[in-house]
PDB file of C-alpha atoms in Angstrom:
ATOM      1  CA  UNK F1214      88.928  83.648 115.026  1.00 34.00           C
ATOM      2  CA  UNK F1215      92.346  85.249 116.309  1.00 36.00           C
ATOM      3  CA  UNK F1216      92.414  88.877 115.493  1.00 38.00           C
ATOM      4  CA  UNK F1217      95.584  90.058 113.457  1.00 40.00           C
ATOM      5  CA  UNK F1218      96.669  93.475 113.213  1.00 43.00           C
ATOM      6  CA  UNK F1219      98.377  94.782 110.197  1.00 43.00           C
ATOM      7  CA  UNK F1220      98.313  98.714 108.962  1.00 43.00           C
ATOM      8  CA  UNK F1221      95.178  99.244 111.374  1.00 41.00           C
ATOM      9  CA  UNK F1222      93.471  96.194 110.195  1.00 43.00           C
ATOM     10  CA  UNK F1223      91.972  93.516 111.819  1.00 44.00           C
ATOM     11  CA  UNK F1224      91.408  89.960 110.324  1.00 54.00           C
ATOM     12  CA  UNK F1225      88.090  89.800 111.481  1.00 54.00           C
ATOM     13  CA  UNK F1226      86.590  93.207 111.098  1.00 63.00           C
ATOM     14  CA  UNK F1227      87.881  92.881 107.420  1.00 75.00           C
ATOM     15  CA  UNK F1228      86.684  89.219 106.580  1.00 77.00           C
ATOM     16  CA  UNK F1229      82.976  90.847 107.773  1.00 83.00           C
ATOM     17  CA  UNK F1230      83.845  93.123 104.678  1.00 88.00           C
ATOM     18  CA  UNK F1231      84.619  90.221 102.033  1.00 92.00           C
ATOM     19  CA  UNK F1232      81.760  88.745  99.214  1.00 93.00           C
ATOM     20  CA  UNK F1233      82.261  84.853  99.912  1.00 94.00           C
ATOM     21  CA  UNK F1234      80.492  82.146  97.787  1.00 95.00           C
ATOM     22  CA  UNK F1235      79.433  79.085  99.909  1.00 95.00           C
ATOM     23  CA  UNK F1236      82.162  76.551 101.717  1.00 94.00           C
ATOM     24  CA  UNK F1237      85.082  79.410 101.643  1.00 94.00           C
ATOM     25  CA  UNK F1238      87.527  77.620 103.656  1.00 93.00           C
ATOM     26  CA  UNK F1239      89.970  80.555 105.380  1.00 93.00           C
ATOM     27  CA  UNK F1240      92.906  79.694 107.773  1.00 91.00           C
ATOM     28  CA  UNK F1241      92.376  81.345 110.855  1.00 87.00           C
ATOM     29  CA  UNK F1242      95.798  83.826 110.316  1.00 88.00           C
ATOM     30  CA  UNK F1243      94.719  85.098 106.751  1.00 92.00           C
ATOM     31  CA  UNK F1244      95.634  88.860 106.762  1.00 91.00           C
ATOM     32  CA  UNK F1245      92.789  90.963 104.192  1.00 93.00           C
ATOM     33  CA  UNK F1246      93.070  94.591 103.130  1.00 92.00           C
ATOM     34  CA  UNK F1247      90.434  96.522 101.942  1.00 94.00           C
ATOM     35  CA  UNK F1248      87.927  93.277 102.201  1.00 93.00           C
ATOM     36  CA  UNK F1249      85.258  95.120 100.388  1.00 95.00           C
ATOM     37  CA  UNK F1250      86.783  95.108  96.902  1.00 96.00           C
ATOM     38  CA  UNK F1251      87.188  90.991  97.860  1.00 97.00           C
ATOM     39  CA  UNK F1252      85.473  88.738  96.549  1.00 97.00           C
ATOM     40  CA  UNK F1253      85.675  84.610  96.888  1.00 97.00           C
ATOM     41  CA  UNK F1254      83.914  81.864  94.892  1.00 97.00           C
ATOM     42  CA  UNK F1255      82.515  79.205  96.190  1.00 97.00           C
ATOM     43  CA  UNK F1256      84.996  76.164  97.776  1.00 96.00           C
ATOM     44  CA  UNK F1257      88.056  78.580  97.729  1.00 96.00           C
ATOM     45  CA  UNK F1258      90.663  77.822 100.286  1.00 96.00           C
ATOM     46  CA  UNK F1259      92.800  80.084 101.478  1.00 95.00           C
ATOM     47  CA  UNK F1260      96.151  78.857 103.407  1.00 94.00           C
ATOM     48  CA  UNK F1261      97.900  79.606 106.499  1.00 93.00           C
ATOM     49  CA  UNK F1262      99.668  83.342 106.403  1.00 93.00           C
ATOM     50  CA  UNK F1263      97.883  84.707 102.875  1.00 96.00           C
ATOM     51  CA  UNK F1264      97.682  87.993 102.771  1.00 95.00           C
ATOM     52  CA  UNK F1265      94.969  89.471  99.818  1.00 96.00           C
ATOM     53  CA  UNK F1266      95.147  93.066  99.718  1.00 95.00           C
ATOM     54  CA  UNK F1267      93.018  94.974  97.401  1.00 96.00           C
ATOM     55  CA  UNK F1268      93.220  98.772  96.659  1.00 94.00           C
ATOM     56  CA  UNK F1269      92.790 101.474  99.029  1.00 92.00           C
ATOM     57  CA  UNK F1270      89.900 103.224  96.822  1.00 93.00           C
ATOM     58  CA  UNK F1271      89.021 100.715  93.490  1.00 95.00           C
ATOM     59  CA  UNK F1272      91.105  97.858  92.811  1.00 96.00           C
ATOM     60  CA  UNK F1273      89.024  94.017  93.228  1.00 98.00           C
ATOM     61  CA  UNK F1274      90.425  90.941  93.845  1.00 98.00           C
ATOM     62  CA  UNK F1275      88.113  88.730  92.474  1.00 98.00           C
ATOM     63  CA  UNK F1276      88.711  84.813  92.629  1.00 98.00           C
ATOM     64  CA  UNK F1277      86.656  82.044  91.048  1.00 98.00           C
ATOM     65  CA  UNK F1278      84.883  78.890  92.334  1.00 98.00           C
ATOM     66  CA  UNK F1279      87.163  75.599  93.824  1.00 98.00           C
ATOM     67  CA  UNK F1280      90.631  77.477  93.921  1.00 98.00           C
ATOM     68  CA  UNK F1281      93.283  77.059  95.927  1.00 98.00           C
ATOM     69  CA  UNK F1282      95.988  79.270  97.484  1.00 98.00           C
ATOM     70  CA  UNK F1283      98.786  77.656  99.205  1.00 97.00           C
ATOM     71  CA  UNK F1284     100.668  79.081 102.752  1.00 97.00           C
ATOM     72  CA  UNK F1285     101.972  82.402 102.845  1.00 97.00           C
ATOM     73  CA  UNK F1286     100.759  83.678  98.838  1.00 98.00           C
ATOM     74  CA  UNK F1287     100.830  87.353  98.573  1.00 98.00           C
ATOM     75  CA  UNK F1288      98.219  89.684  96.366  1.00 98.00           C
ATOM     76  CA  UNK F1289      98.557  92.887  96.105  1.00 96.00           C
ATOM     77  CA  UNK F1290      96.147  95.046  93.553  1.00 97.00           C
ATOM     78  CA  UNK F1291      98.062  98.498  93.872  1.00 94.00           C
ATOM     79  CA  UNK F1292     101.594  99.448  93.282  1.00 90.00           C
ATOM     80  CA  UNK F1293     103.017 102.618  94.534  1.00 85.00           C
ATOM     81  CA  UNK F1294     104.422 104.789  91.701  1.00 84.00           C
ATOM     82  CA  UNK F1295     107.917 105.231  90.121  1.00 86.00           C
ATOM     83  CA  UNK F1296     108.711 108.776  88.930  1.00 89.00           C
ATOM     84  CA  UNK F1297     112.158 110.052  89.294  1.00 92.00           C
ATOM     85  CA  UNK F1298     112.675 112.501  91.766  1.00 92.00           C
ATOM     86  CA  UNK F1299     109.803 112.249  93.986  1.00 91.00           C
ATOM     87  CA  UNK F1300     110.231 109.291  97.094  1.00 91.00           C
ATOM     88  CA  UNK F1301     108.146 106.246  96.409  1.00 89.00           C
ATOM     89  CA  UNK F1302     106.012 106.485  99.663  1.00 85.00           C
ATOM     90  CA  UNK F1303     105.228 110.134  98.311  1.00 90.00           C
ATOM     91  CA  UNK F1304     103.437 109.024  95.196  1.00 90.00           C
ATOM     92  CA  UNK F1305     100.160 108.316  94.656  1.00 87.00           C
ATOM     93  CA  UNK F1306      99.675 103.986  94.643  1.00 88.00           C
ATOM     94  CA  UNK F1307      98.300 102.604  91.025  1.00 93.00           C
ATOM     95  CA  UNK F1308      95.693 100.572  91.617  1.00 96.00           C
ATOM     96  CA  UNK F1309      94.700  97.069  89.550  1.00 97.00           C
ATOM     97  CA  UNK F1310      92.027  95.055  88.956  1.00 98.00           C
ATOM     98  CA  UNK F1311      93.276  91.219  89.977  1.00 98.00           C
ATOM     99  CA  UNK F1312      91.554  88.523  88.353  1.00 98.00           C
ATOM    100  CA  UNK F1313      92.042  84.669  89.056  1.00 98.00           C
ATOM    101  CA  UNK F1314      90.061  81.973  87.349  1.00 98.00           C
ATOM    102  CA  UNK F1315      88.106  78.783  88.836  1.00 98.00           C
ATOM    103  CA  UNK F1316      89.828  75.755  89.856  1.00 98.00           C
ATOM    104  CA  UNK F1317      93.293  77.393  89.606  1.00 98.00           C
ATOM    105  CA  UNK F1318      96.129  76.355  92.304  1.00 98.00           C
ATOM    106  CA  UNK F1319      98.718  78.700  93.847  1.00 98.00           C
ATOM    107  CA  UNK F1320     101.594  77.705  94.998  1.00 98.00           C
ATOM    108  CA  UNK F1321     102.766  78.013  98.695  1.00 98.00           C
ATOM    109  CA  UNK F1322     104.837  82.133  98.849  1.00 98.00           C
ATOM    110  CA  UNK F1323     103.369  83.119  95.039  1.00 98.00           C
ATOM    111  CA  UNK F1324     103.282  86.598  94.701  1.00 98.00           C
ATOM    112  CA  UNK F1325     100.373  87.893  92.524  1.00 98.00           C
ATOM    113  CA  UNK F1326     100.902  91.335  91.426  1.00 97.00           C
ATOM    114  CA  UNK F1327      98.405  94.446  90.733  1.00 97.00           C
ATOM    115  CA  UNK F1328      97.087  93.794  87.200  1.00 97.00           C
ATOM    116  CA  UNK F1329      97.356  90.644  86.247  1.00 98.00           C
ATOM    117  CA  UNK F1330      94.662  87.774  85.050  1.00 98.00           C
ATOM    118  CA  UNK F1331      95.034  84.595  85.852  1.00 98.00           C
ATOM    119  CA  UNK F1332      92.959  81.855  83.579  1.00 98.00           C
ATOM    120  CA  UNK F1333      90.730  79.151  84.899  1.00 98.00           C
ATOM    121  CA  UNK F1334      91.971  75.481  85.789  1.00 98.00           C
ATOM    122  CA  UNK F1335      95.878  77.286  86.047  1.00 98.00           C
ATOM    123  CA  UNK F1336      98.674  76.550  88.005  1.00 98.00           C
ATOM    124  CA  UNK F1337     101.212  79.011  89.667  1.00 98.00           C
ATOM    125  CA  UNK F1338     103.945  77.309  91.482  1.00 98.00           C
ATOM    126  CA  UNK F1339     105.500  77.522  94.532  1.00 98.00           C
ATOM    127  CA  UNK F1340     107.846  80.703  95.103  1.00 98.00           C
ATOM    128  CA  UNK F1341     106.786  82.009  91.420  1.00 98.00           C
ATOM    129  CA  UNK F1342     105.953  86.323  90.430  1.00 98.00           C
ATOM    130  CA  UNK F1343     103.338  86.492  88.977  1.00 98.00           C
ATOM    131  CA  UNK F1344     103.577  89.939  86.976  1.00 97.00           C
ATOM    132  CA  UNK F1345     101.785  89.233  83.556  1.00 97.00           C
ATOM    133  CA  UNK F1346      98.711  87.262  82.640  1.00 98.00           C
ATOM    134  CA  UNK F1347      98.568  83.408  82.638  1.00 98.00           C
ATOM    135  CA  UNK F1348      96.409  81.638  80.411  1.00 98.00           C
ATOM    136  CA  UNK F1349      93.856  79.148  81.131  1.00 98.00           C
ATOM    137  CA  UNK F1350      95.010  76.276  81.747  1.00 98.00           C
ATOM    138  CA  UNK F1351      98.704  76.949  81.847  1.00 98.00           C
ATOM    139  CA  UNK F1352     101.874  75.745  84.539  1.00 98.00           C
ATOM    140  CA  UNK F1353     103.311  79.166  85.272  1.00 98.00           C
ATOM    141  CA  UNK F1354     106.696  79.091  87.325  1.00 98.00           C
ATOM    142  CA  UNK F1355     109.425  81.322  88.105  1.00 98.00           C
ATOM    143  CA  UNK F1356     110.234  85.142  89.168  1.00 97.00           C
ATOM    144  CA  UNK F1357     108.856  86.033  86.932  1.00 98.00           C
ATOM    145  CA  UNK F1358     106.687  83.754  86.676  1.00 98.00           C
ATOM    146  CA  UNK F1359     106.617  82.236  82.632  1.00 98.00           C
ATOM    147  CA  UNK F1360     104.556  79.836  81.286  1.00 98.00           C
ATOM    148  CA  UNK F1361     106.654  76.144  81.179  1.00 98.00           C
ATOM    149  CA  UNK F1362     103.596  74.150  79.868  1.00 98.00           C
ATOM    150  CA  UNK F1363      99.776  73.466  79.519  1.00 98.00           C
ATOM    151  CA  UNK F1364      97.800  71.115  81.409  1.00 96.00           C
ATOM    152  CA  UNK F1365      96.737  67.811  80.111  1.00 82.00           C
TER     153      UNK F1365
END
């Protein structure tokens, strides 16, 4: 695997750190954060240029069996703060449980934000912001993302 550096981390050190089910299929420039609050059903793929980043201290991403992420999808489960008067960087980051289903697909440059649950057999398309829950089943697209209709 090619290491990639990103805030002191190192693809490989951290994919040592994830929970994988059986068949994981990662690409080989995935960037992980915090891959011990990761965790990855069985069959997931992950595509070129994802980036999963769980919390610095609690947060989990936790994704189910036979989904799919596209290229470049961002997940982030912490936020940093917005009080008035004190500078973003300076506050402490909110950390957020992420939650996605089994057999869900993620369109290529989602963004999945800290919080948010998204239910099994889903779809998120391609460029959508994903900053409230998605029900199973559901075609979520759009910043943000919204649900335009169920599956089937």
């Amino acid at each position: 695997l090619r290491l990639m550096h990103y805030y002191g981390y190192t693809h490989v050190a951290q994919r040592r750190l994830l929970h994988l089910g059986k068949d994981v299929r990662l690409a080989p420039n995935v960037s992980f954060a915090n891959g011990e609050r990761i965790a990855l059903g069985d069959q997931v793929q992950v595509g070129a240029r994802c980036s999963l980043w769980a919390g610095k201290t609690t947060s989990w991403i936790r994704v189910g069996d036979r989904t799919t992420f596209g290229p470049e999808v961002f997940v982030t489960a912490a936020d940093y703060g917005l009080a008035a008067g004190t500078r973003i960087t300076d506050q402490a980051m909110i950390e957020r449980d992420i939650t996605i289903g089994t057999d869900c697909w993620i369109g290529s440059r989602a963004i999945l934000t800290a919080g948010i649950s998204i239910g099994d057999g889903a779809v998120i398309g391609a460029g959508s912001v994903v900053t409230r829950d998605v029900p199973a089943g559901a075609i979520a697209v759009g910043v943000p993302a919204r649900v335009v209709r169920m599956r089937g």
